[in-house]
Amino acid sequence: MNKIMKLICLLFLMLIVASCNKEPEFYTLETPVDQMLLKASSTEITLAKESENETAVTFTWDAAAQRGGANASITYFFRMYMADLHSNVTNLYENTSGERSISFTHSELNDILASWSILPGDKVTIEAEVIAQVNSSDQYLKPELSKIQLDVAGYDKNATAIYMVMLDGDGERTVRRMTEKIVGSGIYQSTAELKPCKYFFALSADSDYPCYMKGENGDNSLQYVTEEGDYEMLENTKRGTYTMVVDLNVFDVNIVSLYPLPKDGIWIVGNSCDVGWDLGVAKDKGGLTSKDPRHPELWTYTGNFHFNGGDNEFKLSVDLDWGGKFFFAPTAGANPAAEHELGEARYQDAGGDLKWSVASDGKYTLTVDLNEMKIYLNPAE
C-alpha cells in the first residue's frame, strides 16, 4: 500500500511540474490588413542643391479601414527611418490637415540625411511608414500600418570654402578663397584689396562650375548655377580694402569697409555702465562683441547703463591703454540713442576728452557700426 501511495504522489508531483513548465497563453491583437497602400512620387531620389526649395518627394495613401464603431475616428501619423538602422528616425509627423499626403523638399530631406550622419553622395535606403491610429473609447485597436522603401542620395549643403573669381576690365583673372567664419553657418567671409571688376563665386578653385552668379532679386542677390549658360556676373565698383560676406542661406553678398581696430576689439569704459573707469575690468567685462557672421561690421555691448543726472559718462577704448586711442563722442554728453556720429578713433589730445551719456537708467544694447561709422543705443530686449 505504501508503494502505491508513493507512486501516486510521484505522479501528482510530475503533473504539477509539467503544468508549471507549460507556455503561458497571451491574448494577441489581430494585425489589420494594409488598406492604405502608401505610395511615393519617386523611389529613386538624388537630391540637388540647386533644387533645395523644390519638392523632392510626396507620399500619399488611401483611407484606413474604418474600425471601432460609429464614434471612432482615425488619426494619421508619418515617419521615416533608415532601413538598416531604425534608431535613425525622424520625428513623428501628425497629419492635421485632413489630407492623406505629406511632402518634403530637397533641403528638408537632405537635412534628415545629415542628421543621420549620411555623407553627401552616399545612397541610403529609407523606409517610410504611415500609421493609422483608431481613436475609440470602447476598445483599443491595433494601428493599421503601411510602408514603402526609397533610395536617397544627398548633397553637401555648405562647402567648407568658396572662391571669389574676379575679372577686371583688362580681362585679368583673380581668384580668392573665402571660408566660413563659423563652421556650418553657410556664411563666408574674406577681406581683400578690391578694384572695379565683375565677379562670381565658384565652389572650386579649378573649375568655374558649379557656381553662384547674379540672382534675380537685386544687384547683390545670388543664384546657383550648375553649368555655363546665359547668366550675369555681379559687378563691383569699389576700390580699396573691403570685406566680402556671402550668405548662402539667403543667397546674397554684402561688401563692407571695416574700420581697422588696433587690437581687434572695442571696450567700453566709464561710470555710465557697470564697468567703471578700470581698464582691467573693461578688458574682462566691457568688451563689445561681433557675433553675427553676416554683419562683421556690427559690434555690440549689452548691460546696465546709469544716468545720474547726466553726470555719468563713457567712452570706447581700442587700445586698452589710457594713452592710446578711443572712440570719443562728437560733443560732450552726446546721447548715442539720438546722436549717432562716431568718427575715427583718436588720441585725447587730438580733440578733447568728449564722452557719451545716456538719458535714463536702464538695460541697453550699444551698437557700433564700423562700416557706416555710427553708434546706436537701444533698450535691450
Short mmCIF file of C-alpha atoms in Angstrom, two decimals:
data_model
loop_
_atom_site.label_atom_id
_atom_site.label_comp_id
_atom_site.label_asym_id
_atom_site.label_seq_id
_atom_site.Cartn_x
_atom_site.Cartn_y
_atom_site.Cartn_z
CA MET A 1 0.00 0.00 0.00
CA ASN A 2 2.85 2.36 0.87
CA LYS A 3 4.39 1.72 -2.55
CA ILE A 4 1.11 2.56 -4.25
CA MET A 5 0.79 5.83 -2.30
CA LYS A 6 4.35 6.80 -3.13
CA LEU A 7 3.68 6.14 -6.82
CA ILE A 8 0.53 8.26 -6.72
CA CYS A 9 2.39 11.13 -5.00
CA LEU A 10 5.19 10.95 -7.59
CA LEU A 11 2.71 11.09 -10.47
CA PHE A 12 0.97 14.07 -8.80
CA LEU A 13 4.28 15.97 -8.47
CA MET A 14 5.14 15.28 -12.11
CA LEU A 15 1.79 16.72 -13.17
CA ILE A 16 2.47 19.87 -11.11
CA VAL A 17 5.96 20.32 -12.66
CA ALA A 18 4.56 19.74 -16.15
CA SER A 19 1.85 22.35 -15.60
CA CYS A 20 4.46 24.87 -14.34
CA ASN A 21 6.59 24.43 -17.50
CA LYS A 22 3.65 24.98 -19.87
CA GLU A 23 3.99 28.11 -22.05
CA PRO A 24 1.64 30.89 -20.82
CA GLU A 25 -1.09 31.95 -23.22
CA PHE A 26 -1.32 35.65 -24.14
CA TYR A 27 -4.11 37.42 -25.96
CA THR A 28 -2.73 38.89 -29.19
CA LEU A 29 -4.40 41.66 -31.17
CA GLU A 30 -5.13 40.97 -34.79
CA THR A 31 -2.93 42.90 -37.21
CA PRO A 32 -5.18 44.80 -39.60
CA VAL A 33 -4.72 44.36 -43.33
CA ASP A 34 -2.99 47.31 -45.02
CA GLN A 35 -5.64 49.19 -46.96
CA MET A 36 -3.72 52.50 -47.06
CA LEU A 37 -1.15 51.32 -49.65
CA LEU A 38 1.43 54.08 -49.03
CA LYS A 39 2.95 55.42 -52.26
CA ALA A 40 5.89 57.73 -53.05
CA SER A 41 6.12 60.02 -56.06
CA SER A 42 9.62 58.60 -56.59
CA THR A 43 11.58 55.76 -55.01
CA GLU A 44 14.97 56.73 -56.51
CA ILE A 45 15.92 60.27 -55.47
CA THR A 46 19.13 62.21 -55.98
CA LEU A 47 18.87 65.44 -54.03
CA ALA A 48 20.35 68.60 -55.54
CA LYS A 49 21.36 71.91 -54.02
CA GLU A 50 20.01 73.91 -56.93
CA SER A 51 16.57 72.39 -56.28
CA GLU A 52 16.63 72.64 -52.49
CA ASN A 53 13.37 74.62 -52.28
CA GLU A 54 11.54 72.30 -54.68
CA THR A 55 9.58 69.21 -53.67
CA ALA A 56 11.73 66.07 -53.74
CA VAL A 57 9.07 63.51 -52.83
CA THR A 58 5.38 63.38 -52.00
CA PHE A 59 3.88 60.49 -50.04
CA THR A 60 0.17 59.65 -50.46
CA TRP A 61 -2.06 56.94 -49.05
CA ASP A 62 -5.64 55.70 -49.17
CA ALA A 63 -8.07 55.84 -46.27
CA ALA A 64 -7.53 53.31 -43.48
CA ALA A 65 -10.20 50.76 -42.65
CA GLN A 66 -12.97 52.26 -40.54
CA ARG A 67 -12.95 50.28 -37.29
CA GLY A 68 -14.15 50.77 -33.74
CA GLY A 69 -17.73 51.70 -34.40
CA ALA A 70 -19.58 54.80 -35.47
CA ASN A 71 -17.97 57.06 -32.84
CA ALA A 72 -14.38 56.09 -33.63
CA SER A 73 -12.05 58.46 -35.54
CA ILE A 74 -8.71 57.94 -37.24
CA THR A 75 -5.53 59.99 -36.85
CA TYR A 76 -2.70 59.51 -39.33
CA PHE A 77 0.98 59.70 -38.33
CA PHE A 78 4.00 59.56 -40.63
CA ARG A 79 7.68 58.89 -40.04
CA MET A 80 10.83 57.79 -41.86
CA TYR A 81 13.82 55.79 -40.68
CA MET A 82 16.89 54.11 -42.10
CA ALA A 83 16.05 50.63 -43.28
CA ASP A 84 19.29 49.28 -41.79
CA LEU A 85 19.30 51.31 -38.56
CA HIS A 86 15.90 52.04 -37.08
CA SER A 87 17.39 54.27 -34.36
CA ASN A 88 17.93 56.84 -37.13
CA VAL A 89 14.34 58.02 -37.27
CA THR A 90 12.54 61.28 -37.97
CA ASN A 91 10.01 62.97 -35.76
CA LEU A 92 6.50 61.58 -35.85
CA TYR A 93 4.51 63.90 -38.13
CA GLU A 94 0.83 64.11 -37.23
CA ASN A 95 -1.46 64.75 -40.17
CA THR A 96 -3.80 67.53 -39.06
CA SER A 97 -4.87 68.86 -42.45
CA GLY A 98 -7.27 66.02 -43.23
CA GLU A 99 -5.36 65.28 -46.44
CA ARG A 100 -3.66 61.90 -46.74
CA SER A 101 -0.33 63.17 -48.04
CA ILE A 102 2.96 64.71 -46.93
CA SER A 103 5.81 66.26 -48.96
CA PHE A 104 9.48 67.04 -48.37
CA THR A 105 11.73 69.45 -50.26
CA HIS A 106 15.26 68.61 -51.34
CA SER A 107 16.56 70.74 -48.46
CA GLU A 108 14.31 69.08 -45.84
CA LEU A 109 15.19 65.57 -46.96
CA ASN A 110 18.88 66.47 -47.16
CA ASP A 111 18.77 67.82 -43.59
CA ILE A 112 17.31 64.49 -42.44
CA LEU A 113 20.19 62.58 -44.07
CA ALA A 114 22.71 64.95 -42.49
CA SER A 115 21.15 64.41 -39.04
CA TRP A 116 21.75 60.67 -39.56
CA SER A 117 25.43 61.36 -40.43
CA ILE A 118 24.97 60.17 -44.03
CA LEU A 119 27.80 61.57 -46.17
CA PRO A 120 26.87 63.66 -49.23
CA GLY A 121 26.55 61.45 -52.31
CA ASP A 122 26.11 58.20 -50.34
CA LYS A 123 22.91 56.36 -51.20
CA VAL A 124 20.78 55.21 -48.26
CA THR A 125 17.59 53.17 -48.17
CA ILE A 126 14.82 54.90 -46.24
CA GLU A 127 11.66 53.21 -45.03
CA ALA A 128 8.62 55.47 -44.85
CA GLU A 129 5.69 54.48 -42.69
CA VAL A 130 2.19 55.80 -42.20
CA ILE A 131 0.31 54.82 -39.04
CA ALA A 132 -3.47 54.95 -38.75
CA GLN A 133 -4.42 55.25 -35.09
CA VAL A 134 -8.03 54.42 -34.22
CA ASN A 135 -9.43 56.72 -31.53
CA SER A 136 -12.14 54.74 -29.73
CA SER A 137 -13.36 54.99 -26.14
CA ASP A 138 -14.79 51.45 -26.26
CA GLN A 139 -11.70 49.41 -27.04
CA TYR A 140 -8.06 49.55 -28.10
CA LEU A 141 -7.48 48.58 -31.71
CA LYS A 142 -4.05 47.88 -33.13
CA PRO A 143 -3.00 50.66 -35.57
CA GLU A 144 -3.03 49.95 -39.28
CA LEU A 145 0.43 50.32 -40.87
CA SER A 146 1.61 50.88 -44.41
CA LYS A 147 5.25 51.10 -45.53
CA ILE A 148 7.36 51.82 -48.58
CA GLN A 149 11.12 51.98 -49.21
CA LEU A 150 13.04 54.52 -51.28
CA ASP A 151 16.72 55.13 -52.07
CA VAL A 152 18.03 58.64 -51.50
CA ALA A 153 21.42 60.34 -52.02
CA GLY A 154 22.10 63.78 -50.55
CA TYR A 155 24.36 66.72 -51.33
CA ASP A 156 26.88 68.84 -49.45
CA LYS A 157 24.76 71.72 -48.14
CA ASN A 158 27.63 74.06 -47.33
CA ALA A 159 31.09 73.78 -48.81
CA THR A 160 33.98 74.40 -46.41
CA ALA A 161 35.15 77.16 -48.77
CA ILE A 162 34.04 79.04 -51.87
CA TYR A 163 36.14 81.03 -54.34
CA MET A 164 35.56 84.60 -55.45
CA VAL A 165 36.52 84.81 -59.13
CA MET A 166 37.18 88.41 -60.24
CA LEU A 167 37.65 89.64 -63.82
CA ASP A 168 38.82 93.24 -64.29
CA GLY A 169 38.40 95.48 -67.35
CA ASP A 170 41.62 94.13 -68.90
CA GLY A 171 40.46 90.54 -68.54
CA GLU A 172 42.86 89.82 -65.68
CA ARG A 173 41.53 86.98 -63.55
CA THR A 174 41.98 86.83 -59.77
CA VAL A 175 40.72 84.03 -57.51
CA ARG A 176 40.32 84.50 -53.75
CA ARG A 177 39.39 81.78 -51.27
CA MET A 178 36.60 82.53 -48.79
CA THR A 179 35.99 80.43 -45.67
CA GLU A 180 33.19 80.16 -43.14
CA LYS A 181 33.79 82.30 -40.07
CA ILE A 182 31.57 79.89 -38.15
CA VAL A 183 31.79 76.32 -39.47
CA GLY A 184 28.46 75.09 -40.81
CA SER A 185 26.89 78.55 -40.90
CA GLY A 186 26.83 78.85 -44.70
CA ILE A 187 28.25 82.38 -44.36
CA TYR A 188 31.65 83.06 -45.95
CA GLN A 189 33.95 85.99 -45.38
CA SER A 190 37.17 87.39 -46.78
CA THR A 191 38.99 90.73 -46.67
CA ALA A 192 40.85 91.82 -49.77
CA GLU A 193 42.07 94.75 -51.80
CA LEU A 194 39.37 95.34 -54.40
CA LYS A 195 39.22 97.25 -57.65
CA PRO A 196 36.34 97.61 -60.13
CA CYS A 197 35.58 94.20 -61.61
CA LYS A 198 32.95 91.62 -62.47
CA TYR A 199 32.83 88.60 -60.21
CA PHE A 200 31.09 85.38 -59.21
CA PHE A 201 31.63 82.63 -56.63
CA ALA A 202 32.82 79.15 -57.63
CA LEU A 203 32.81 76.03 -55.46
CA SER A 204 36.26 75.01 -56.69
CA ALA A 205 39.49 76.87 -57.39
CA ASP A 206 39.96 74.75 -60.51
CA SER A 207 36.54 74.97 -62.13
CA ASP A 208 34.03 77.78 -62.72
CA TYR A 209 31.03 75.47 -62.36
CA PRO A 210 29.02 74.89 -60.30
CA CYS A 211 28.99 78.47 -59.04
CA TYR A 212 26.89 81.39 -57.82
CA MET A 213 26.10 84.08 -60.36
CA LYS A 214 23.99 87.23 -60.03
CA GLY A 215 20.43 86.41 -58.99
CA GLU A 216 17.10 87.94 -59.93
CA ASN A 217 16.39 89.69 -56.61
CA GLY A 218 18.71 92.67 -56.91
CA ASP A 219 22.31 93.57 -57.64
CA ASN A 220 23.61 91.70 -54.57
CA SER A 221 21.49 88.55 -54.94
CA LEU A 222 22.86 85.17 -55.97
CA GLN A 223 21.63 82.11 -57.82
CA TYR A 224 23.14 78.63 -58.00
CA VAL A 225 24.35 77.65 -61.48
CA THR A 226 25.49 74.16 -62.46
CA GLU A 227 26.81 74.77 -65.97
CA GLU A 228 27.66 77.53 -68.42
CA GLY A 229 24.70 79.49 -69.73
CA ASP A 230 23.19 82.92 -70.19
CA TYR A 231 23.95 84.17 -66.67
CA GLU A 232 25.17 87.56 -65.48
CA MET A 233 28.13 88.15 -63.18
CA LEU A 234 27.94 90.55 -60.25
CA GLU A 235 29.70 93.91 -60.52
CA ASN A 236 31.91 95.78 -58.05
CA THR A 237 32.65 99.48 -58.46
CA LYS A 238 34.56 99.97 -55.20
CA ARG A 239 38.28 100.39 -54.83
CA GLY A 240 40.22 99.72 -51.62
CA THR A 241 40.24 97.24 -48.75
CA TYR A 242 36.84 95.65 -48.24
CA THR A 243 35.32 92.64 -46.52
CA MET A 244 33.05 90.40 -48.63
CA VAL A 245 30.33 88.45 -46.86
CA VAL A 246 28.45 85.76 -48.79
CA ASP A 247 25.37 84.27 -47.12
CA LEU A 248 24.24 81.11 -48.91
CA ASN A 249 21.26 80.78 -46.59
CA VAL A 250 19.57 83.76 -48.25
CA PHE A 251 21.70 83.87 -51.43
CA ASP A 252 23.22 87.33 -51.25
CA VAL A 253 26.57 89.08 -50.95
CA ASN A 254 27.46 92.15 -48.91
CA ILE A 255 30.65 94.19 -49.32
CA VAL A 256 31.61 96.40 -46.38
CA SER A 257 34.56 98.56 -45.43
CA LEU A 258 35.59 97.80 -41.83
CA TYR A 259 37.36 100.41 -39.77
CA PRO A 260 40.65 98.79 -38.60
CA LEU A 261 40.90 98.04 -34.88
CA PRO A 262 44.48 98.06 -33.48
CA LYS A 263 43.81 95.18 -31.08
CA ASP A 264 40.84 93.61 -32.89
CA GLY A 265 38.45 94.79 -30.22
CA ILE A 266 36.43 97.61 -28.68
CA TRP A 267 35.95 98.08 -24.91
CA ILE A 268 33.52 100.35 -23.08
CA VAL A 269 34.79 102.22 -20.03
CA GLY A 270 33.08 104.74 -17.75
CA ASN A 271 30.66 105.13 -14.85
CA SER A 272 27.68 105.17 -17.21
CA CYS A 273 27.98 101.36 -17.20
CA ASP A 274 28.86 98.69 -14.64
CA VAL A 275 32.44 98.53 -15.94
CA GLY A 276 33.53 101.81 -14.31
CA TRP A 277 36.83 103.51 -15.00
CA ASP A 278 39.13 100.48 -14.61
CA LEU A 279 40.67 99.30 -17.89
CA GLY A 280 41.36 95.89 -16.33
CA VAL A 281 37.65 95.48 -15.63
CA ALA A 282 36.89 96.81 -19.09
CA LYS A 283 39.11 94.11 -20.62
CA ASP A 284 37.29 91.35 -18.71
CA LYS A 285 33.72 92.63 -18.76
CA GLY A 286 33.43 95.59 -21.12
CA GLY A 287 34.27 94.06 -24.48
CA LEU A 288 31.95 94.72 -27.40
CA THR A 289 31.39 91.57 -29.47
CA SER A 290 30.89 90.84 -33.16
CA LYS A 291 28.82 87.65 -33.17
CA ASP A 292 26.84 87.95 -36.39
CA PRO A 293 28.91 86.44 -39.24
CA ARG A 294 26.56 88.09 -41.72
CA HIS A 295 27.38 91.55 -40.31
CA PRO A 296 31.04 91.69 -39.19
CA GLU A 297 30.76 95.49 -39.14
CA LEU A 298 28.43 95.45 -36.10
CA TRP A 299 29.88 95.32 -32.58
CA THR A 300 27.58 95.28 -29.55
CA TYR A 301 27.59 95.54 -25.75
CA THR A 302 24.53 94.85 -23.61
CA GLY A 303 24.39 95.89 -19.97
CA ASN A 304 23.04 98.26 -17.35
CA PHE A 305 23.50 101.96 -18.01
CA HIS A 306 23.21 104.73 -15.38
CA PHE A 307 22.06 108.33 -15.89
CA ASN A 308 22.88 110.02 -12.55
CA GLY A 309 21.52 113.37 -13.66
CA GLY A 310 23.72 113.32 -16.75
CA ASP A 311 26.96 113.22 -14.74
CA ASN A 312 27.80 109.61 -15.68
CA GLU A 313 29.75 109.15 -18.91
CA PHE A 314 31.53 106.55 -21.07
CA LYS A 315 33.91 106.29 -23.99
CA LEU A 316 35.25 103.39 -26.07
CA SER A 317 38.85 102.18 -25.96
CA VAL A 318 40.50 100.43 -28.92
CA ASP A 319 43.98 100.12 -27.33
CA LEU A 320 43.17 99.25 -23.67
CA ASP A 321 45.62 101.99 -22.75
CA TRP A 322 44.81 105.40 -21.24
CA GLY A 323 47.45 106.90 -23.53
CA GLY A 324 46.02 105.10 -26.56
CA LYS A 325 43.19 105.84 -28.94
CA PHE A 326 39.49 105.97 -28.08
CA PHE A 327 36.24 106.49 -29.89
CA PHE A 328 35.06 109.79 -28.43
CA ALA A 329 31.63 111.42 -28.57
CA PRO A 330 31.13 114.19 -31.16
CA THR A 331 30.17 116.58 -28.32
CA ALA A 332 30.35 116.34 -24.54
CA GLY A 333 27.42 114.36 -23.12
CA ALA A 334 26.10 113.25 -26.51
CA ASN A 335 23.33 110.66 -26.23
CA PRO A 336 24.01 107.74 -28.64
CA ALA A 337 20.28 106.97 -28.72
CA ALA A 338 19.79 110.20 -30.68
CA GLU A 339 23.24 111.33 -31.89
CA HIS A 340 24.80 108.58 -33.99
CA GLU A 341 28.03 110.15 -35.27
CA LEU A 342 31.06 108.03 -34.35
CA GLY A 343 34.11 109.41 -36.12
CA GLU A 344 37.54 107.80 -36.21
CA ALA A 345 39.35 106.67 -33.07
CA ARG A 346 41.83 109.31 -31.87
CA TYR A 347 44.11 110.33 -29.04
CA GLN A 348 42.57 112.50 -26.32
CA ASP A 349 44.88 115.43 -27.10
CA ALA A 350 43.59 115.50 -30.71
CA GLY A 351 40.14 116.78 -29.77
CA GLY A 352 39.47 116.63 -26.07
CA ASP A 353 38.04 114.07 -23.65
CA LEU A 354 34.49 114.07 -25.02
CA LYS A 355 32.30 111.29 -23.65
CA TRP A 356 28.78 109.95 -24.23
CA SER A 357 25.98 109.95 -21.68
CA VAL A 358 22.61 108.16 -21.52
CA ALA A 359 19.27 109.91 -20.95
CA SER A 360 17.91 107.47 -18.32
CA ASP A 361 18.77 104.38 -16.32
CA GLY A 362 18.08 101.03 -17.96
CA LYS A 363 19.42 97.97 -19.69
CA TYR A 364 20.55 98.86 -23.19
CA THR A 365 22.37 97.42 -26.17
CA LEU A 366 25.12 99.68 -27.52
CA THR A 367 25.91 99.06 -31.20
CA VAL A 368 28.91 100.33 -33.14
CA ASP A 369 28.76 100.11 -36.95
CA LEU A 370 32.31 100.06 -38.31
CA ASN A 371 31.12 100.37 -41.91
CA GLU A 372 28.81 103.35 -41.59
CA MET A 373 30.81 104.67 -38.61
CA LYS A 374 27.71 105.15 -36.48
CA ILE A 375 26.80 104.43 -32.85
CA TYR A 376 23.37 103.44 -31.52
CA LEU A 377 21.78 102.79 -28.13
CA ASN A 378 18.54 100.82 -27.87
CA PRO A 379 16.65 99.22 -24.97
CA ALA A 380 17.73 95.60 -24.56
CA GLU A 381 15.07 93.04 -25.35
#
